[in-house]
mmCIF file of C-alpha atoms in Angstrom:
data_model
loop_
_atom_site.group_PDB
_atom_site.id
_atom_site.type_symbol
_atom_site.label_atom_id
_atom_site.label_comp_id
_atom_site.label_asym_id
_atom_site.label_seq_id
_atom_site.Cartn_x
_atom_site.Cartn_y
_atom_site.Cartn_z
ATOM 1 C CA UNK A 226 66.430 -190.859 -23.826
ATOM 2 C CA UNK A 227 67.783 -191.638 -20.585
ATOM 3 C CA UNK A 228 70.431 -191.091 -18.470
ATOM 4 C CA UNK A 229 69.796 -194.163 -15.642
ATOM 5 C CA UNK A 230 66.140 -196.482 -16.387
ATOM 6 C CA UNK A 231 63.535 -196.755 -18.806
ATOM 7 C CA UNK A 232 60.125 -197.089 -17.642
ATOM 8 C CA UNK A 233 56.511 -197.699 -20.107
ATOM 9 C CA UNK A 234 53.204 -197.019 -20.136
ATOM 10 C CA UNK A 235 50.944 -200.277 -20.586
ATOM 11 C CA UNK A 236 51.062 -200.797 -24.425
ATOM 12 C CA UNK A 237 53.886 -198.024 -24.905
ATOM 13 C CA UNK A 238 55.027 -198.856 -28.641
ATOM 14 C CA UNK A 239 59.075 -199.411 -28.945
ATOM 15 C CA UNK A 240 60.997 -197.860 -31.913
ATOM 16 C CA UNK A 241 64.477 -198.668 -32.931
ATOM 17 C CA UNK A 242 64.515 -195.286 -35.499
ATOM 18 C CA UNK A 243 66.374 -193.602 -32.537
ATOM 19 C CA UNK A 244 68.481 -194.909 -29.902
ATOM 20 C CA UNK A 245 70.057 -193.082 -26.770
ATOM 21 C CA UNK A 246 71.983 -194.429 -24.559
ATOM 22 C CA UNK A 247 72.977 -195.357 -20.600
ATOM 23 C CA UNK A 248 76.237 -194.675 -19.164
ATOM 24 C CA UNK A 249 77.520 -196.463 -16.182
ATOM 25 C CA UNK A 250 78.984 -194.059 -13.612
ATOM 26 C CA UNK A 251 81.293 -196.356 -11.620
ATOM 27 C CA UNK A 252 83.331 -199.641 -11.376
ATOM 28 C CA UNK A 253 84.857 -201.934 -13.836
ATOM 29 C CA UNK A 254 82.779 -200.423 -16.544
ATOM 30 C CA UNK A 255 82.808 -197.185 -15.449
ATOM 31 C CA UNK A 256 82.451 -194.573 -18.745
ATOM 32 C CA UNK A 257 80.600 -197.592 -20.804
ATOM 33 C CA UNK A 258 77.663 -195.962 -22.512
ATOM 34 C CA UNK A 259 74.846 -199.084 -23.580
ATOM 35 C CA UNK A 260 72.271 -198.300 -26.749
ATOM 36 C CA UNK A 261 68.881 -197.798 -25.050
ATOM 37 C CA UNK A 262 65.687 -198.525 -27.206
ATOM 38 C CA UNK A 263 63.980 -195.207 -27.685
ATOM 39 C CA UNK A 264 60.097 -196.008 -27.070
ATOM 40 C CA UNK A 265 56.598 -193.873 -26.114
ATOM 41 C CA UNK A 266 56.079 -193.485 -22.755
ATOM 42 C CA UNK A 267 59.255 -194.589 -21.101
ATOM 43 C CA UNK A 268 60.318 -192.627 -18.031
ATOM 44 C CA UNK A 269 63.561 -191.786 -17.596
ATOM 45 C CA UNK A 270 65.742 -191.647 -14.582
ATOM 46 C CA UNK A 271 68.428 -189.248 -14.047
ATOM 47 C CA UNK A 272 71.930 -189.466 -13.346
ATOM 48 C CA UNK A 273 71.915 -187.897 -10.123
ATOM 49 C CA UNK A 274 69.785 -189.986 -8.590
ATOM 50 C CA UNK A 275 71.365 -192.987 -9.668
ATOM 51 C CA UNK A 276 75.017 -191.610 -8.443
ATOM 52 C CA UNK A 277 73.275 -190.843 -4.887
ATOM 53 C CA UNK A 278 71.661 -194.194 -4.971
ATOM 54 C CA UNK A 279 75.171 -196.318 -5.583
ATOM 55 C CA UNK A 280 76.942 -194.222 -2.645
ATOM 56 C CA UNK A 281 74.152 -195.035 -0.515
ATOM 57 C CA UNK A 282 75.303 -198.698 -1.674
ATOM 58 C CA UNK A 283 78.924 -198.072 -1.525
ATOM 59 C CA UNK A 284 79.610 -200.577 1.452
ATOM 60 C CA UNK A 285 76.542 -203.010 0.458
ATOM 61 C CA UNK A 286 76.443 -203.618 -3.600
ATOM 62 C CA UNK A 287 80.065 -206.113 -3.812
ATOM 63 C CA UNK A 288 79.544 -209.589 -3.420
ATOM 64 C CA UNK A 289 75.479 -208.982 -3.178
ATOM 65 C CA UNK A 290 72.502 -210.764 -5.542
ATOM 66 C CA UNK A 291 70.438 -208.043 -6.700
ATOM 67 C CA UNK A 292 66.655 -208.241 -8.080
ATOM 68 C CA UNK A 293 65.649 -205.508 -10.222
ATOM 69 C CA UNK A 294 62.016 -206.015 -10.252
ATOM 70 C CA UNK A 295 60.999 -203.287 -13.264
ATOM 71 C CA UNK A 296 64.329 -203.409 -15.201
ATOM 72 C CA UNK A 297 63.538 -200.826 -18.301
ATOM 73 C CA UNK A 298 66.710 -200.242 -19.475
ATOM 74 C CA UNK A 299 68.723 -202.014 -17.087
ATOM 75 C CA UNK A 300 70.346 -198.528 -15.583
ATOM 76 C CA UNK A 301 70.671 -199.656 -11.913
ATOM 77 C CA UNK A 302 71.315 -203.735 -12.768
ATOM 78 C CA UNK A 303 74.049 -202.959 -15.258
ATOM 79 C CA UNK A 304 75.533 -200.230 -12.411
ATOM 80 C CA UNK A 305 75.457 -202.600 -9.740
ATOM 81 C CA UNK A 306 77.289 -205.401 -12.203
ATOM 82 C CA UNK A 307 79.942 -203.118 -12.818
ATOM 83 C CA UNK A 308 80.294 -202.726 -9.368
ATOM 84 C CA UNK A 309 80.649 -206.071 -8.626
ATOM 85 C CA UNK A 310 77.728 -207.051 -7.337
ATOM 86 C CA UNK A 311 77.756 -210.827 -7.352
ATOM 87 C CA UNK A 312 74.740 -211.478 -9.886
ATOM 88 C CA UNK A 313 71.950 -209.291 -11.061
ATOM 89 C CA UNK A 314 68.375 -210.546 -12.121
ATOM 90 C CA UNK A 315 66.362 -208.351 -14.054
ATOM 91 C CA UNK A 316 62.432 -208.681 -14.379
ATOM 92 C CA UNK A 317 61.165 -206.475 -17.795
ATOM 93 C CA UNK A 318 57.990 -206.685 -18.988
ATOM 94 C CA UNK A 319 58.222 -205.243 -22.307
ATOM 95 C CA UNK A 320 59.845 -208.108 -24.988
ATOM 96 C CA UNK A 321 61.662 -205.309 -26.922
ATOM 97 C CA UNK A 322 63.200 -203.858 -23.874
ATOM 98 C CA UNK A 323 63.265 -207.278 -22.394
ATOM 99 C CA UNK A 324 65.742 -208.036 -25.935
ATOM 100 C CA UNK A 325 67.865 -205.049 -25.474
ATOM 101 C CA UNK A 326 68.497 -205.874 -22.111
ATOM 102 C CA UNK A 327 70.276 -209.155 -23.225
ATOM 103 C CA UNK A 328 72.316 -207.562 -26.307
ATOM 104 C CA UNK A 329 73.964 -205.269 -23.243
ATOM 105 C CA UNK A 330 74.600 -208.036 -21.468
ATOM 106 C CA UNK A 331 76.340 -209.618 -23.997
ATOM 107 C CA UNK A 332 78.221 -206.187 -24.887
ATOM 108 C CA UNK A 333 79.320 -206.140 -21.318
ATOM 109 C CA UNK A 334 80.156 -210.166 -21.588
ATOM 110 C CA UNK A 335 78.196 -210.377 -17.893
ATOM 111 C CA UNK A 336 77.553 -214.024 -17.278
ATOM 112 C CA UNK A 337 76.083 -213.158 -13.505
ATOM 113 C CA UNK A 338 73.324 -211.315 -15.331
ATOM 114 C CA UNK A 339 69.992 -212.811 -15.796
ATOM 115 C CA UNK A 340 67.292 -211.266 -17.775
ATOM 116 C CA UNK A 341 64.020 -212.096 -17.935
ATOM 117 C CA UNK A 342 60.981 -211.347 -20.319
ATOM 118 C CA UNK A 343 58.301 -211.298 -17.269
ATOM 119 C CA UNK A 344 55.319 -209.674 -15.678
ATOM 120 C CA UNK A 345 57.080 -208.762 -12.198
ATOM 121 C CA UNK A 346 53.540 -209.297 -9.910
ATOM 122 C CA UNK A 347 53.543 -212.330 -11.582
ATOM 123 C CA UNK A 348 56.932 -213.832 -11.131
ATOM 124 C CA UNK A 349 57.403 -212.456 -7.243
ATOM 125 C CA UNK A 350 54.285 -214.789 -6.842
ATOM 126 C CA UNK A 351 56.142 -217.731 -7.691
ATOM 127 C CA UNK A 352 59.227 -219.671 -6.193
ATOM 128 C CA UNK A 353 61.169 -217.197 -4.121
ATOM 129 C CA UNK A 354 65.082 -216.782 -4.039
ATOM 130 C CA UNK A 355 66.951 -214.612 -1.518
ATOM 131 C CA UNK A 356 68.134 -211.349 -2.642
ATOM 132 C CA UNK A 357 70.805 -209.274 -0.593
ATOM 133 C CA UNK A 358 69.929 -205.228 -1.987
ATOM 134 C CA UNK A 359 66.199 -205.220 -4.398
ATOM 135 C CA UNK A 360 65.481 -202.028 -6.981
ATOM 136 C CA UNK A 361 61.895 -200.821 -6.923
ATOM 137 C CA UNK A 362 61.297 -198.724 -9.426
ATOM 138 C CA UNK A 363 57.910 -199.182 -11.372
ATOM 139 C CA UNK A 364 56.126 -196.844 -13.670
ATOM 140 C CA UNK A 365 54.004 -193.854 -11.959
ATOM 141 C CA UNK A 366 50.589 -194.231 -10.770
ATOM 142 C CA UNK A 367 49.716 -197.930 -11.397
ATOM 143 C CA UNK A 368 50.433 -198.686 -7.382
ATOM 144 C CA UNK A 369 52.916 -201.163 -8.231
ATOM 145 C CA UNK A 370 55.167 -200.292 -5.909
ATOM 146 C CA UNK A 371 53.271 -201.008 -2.942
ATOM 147 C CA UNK A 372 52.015 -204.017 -4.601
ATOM 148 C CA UNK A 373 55.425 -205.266 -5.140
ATOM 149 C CA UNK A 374 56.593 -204.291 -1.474
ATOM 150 C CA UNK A 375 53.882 -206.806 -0.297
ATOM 151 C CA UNK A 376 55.194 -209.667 -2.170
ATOM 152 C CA UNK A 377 58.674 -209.003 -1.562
ATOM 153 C CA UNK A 378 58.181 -210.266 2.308
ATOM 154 C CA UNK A 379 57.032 -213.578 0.724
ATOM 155 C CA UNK A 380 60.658 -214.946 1.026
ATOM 156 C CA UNK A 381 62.267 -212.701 -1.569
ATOM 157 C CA UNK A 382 64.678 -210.880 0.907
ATOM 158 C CA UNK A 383 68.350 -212.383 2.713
ATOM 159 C CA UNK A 384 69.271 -211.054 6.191
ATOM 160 C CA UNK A 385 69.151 -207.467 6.675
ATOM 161 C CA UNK A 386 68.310 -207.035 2.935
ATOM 162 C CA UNK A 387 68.309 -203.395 1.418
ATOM 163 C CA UNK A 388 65.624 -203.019 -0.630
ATOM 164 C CA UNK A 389 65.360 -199.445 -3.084
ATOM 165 C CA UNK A 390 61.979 -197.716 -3.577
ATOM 166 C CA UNK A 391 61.322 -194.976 -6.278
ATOM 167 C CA UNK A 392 57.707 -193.350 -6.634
ATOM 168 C CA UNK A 393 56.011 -190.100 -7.762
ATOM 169 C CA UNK A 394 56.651 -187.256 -5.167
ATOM 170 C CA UNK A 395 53.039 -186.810 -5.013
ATOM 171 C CA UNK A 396 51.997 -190.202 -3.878
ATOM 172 C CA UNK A 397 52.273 -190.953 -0.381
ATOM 173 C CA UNK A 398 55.279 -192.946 1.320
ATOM 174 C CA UNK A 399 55.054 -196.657 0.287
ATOM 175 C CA UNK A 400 53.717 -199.020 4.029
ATOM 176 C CA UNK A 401 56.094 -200.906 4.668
ATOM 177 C CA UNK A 402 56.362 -203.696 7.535
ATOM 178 C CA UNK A 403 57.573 -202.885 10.741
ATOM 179 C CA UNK A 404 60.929 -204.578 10.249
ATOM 180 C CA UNK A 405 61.738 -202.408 7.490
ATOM 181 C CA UNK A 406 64.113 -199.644 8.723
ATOM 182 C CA UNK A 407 63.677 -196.445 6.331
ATOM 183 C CA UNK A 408 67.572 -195.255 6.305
ATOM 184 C CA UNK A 409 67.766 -192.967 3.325
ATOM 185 C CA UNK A 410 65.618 -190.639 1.914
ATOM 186 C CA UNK A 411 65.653 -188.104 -1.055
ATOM 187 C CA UNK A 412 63.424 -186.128 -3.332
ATOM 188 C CA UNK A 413 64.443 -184.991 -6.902
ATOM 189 C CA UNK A 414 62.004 -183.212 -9.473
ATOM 190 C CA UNK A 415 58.856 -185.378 -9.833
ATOM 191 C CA UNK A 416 60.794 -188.473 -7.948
ATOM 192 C CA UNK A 417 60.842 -189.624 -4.331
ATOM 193 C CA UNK A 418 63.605 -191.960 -3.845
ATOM 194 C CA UNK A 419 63.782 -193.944 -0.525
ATOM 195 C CA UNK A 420 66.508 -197.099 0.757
ATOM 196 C CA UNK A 421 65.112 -199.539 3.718
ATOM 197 C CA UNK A 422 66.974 -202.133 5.241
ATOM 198 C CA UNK A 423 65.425 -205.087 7.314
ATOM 199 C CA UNK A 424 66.348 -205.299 10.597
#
C-alpha cells in the first residue's frame, strides 16, 4: 500500500490478509521498512513528497515535539523519530491502525512516541500542549484540514512553530491567520503540500 501515510474513508474496513509496508528514508532508522495494515479506502502518500517534506525540515525536526494530528500509518511520525525529533504524538482514529501504530513503535523500541486511539477534532479541543513542527494531513474532502488549522491556534503551537498542511490540489489554499508565514509550497499528482511557520 503505501510508500509514506495511510489515510481512511469514514467506516473504511481494515484487513490484515495483506500487508505492505513503510520505509523510513533517513536517520537512525534509515532503510527500516514497518508492516502497514492494508485497509479500503486508505490514501497513500508517496515517497517523494515525504523526502521533500523532511529537507524542508532538515534544520527544524532534531530536538523538536511533533503532533501528527491524522497519523494513518505513522509515515511522517516514525520519519521524524528517526530523525531525532525529541518526541512524536500521534492522533489515529481508526483502532486497527491506531494498534499497528503501537506494534511499530515497539519494533522501533521508540519510548518518545506516543500513540493515541482518538478522534483528532476532538482531542485538539481539549487540554493543549506546545508542539515545535505539527503534520496536517487528513483524508480528502471532509474539510478537516481547515477545521484542524482553527483549533491548532488554541494553544497547540511553541514559538515560531512549523506547522505541515497536505490537501487535494483541487481545494482551495487552507486560511490561515495572519501570523502564519506560508514558506514552502509544492504540488504533486492529486496533492498540494504546503509548510507555514508562525512568526
Amino acid at each position: 500500500m503505501n510508500k509514506a501515510r495511510a489515510r481512511k474513508r469514514p467506516n473504511a474496513s481494515i484487513t490484515t490478509k495483506a500487508q505492505s509496508s513503510i520505509r523510513l528514508i533517513a536517520g537512525q532508522h534509515r532503510g527500516r521498512k514497518l508492516p502497514v495494515l492494508s485497509a479500503d479506502g486508505l490514501r497513500p502518500t508517496t515517497d517523494r513528497v515525504k523526502e521533500t517534506l523532511f529537507n524542508w525540515l532538515m534544520t527544524d525536526i532534531q530536538g523538536s515535539k511533533c503532533l501528527d494530528c491524522f497519523a494513518g500509518a505513522g509515515s511522517l511520525g516514525f520519519e521524524a523519530v528517526s530523525r531525532h525529533a525529541e518526541s512524536v504524538t500521534m492522533l489515529e482514529l481508526n483502532e486497527a491502525a491506531a494498534q499497528q501504530l503501537k506494534a511499530n513503535q515497539q519494533l522501533l523500541k521508540a519510548d518518545n512516541i506516543d500513540v493515541i486511539n482518538t478522534n483528532t477534532l476532538s482531542y485538539l479541543a481539549t487540554s493543549k500542549t506546545a508542539f515545535d513542527v505539527v503534520f496536517v494531513d487528513p483524508p480528502f474532502r471532509q474539510q478537516l484540514a481547515q477545521q484542524t488549522i482553527d483549533l491548532l491556534t488554541q494553544g497547540w503551537l511553541a514559538e515560531h512553530a512549523l506547522v505541515y498542511v497536505e490537501t487535494e490540489t483541487e481545494s482551495p489554499a487552507p486560511q490561515v491567520p495572519a501570523n502564519w508565514q506560508l514558506i514552502k509550497e509544492k504540488t504533486a499528482g492529486q496533492v498540494a503540500y504546503r509548510l507555514y511557520q508562525l512568526t
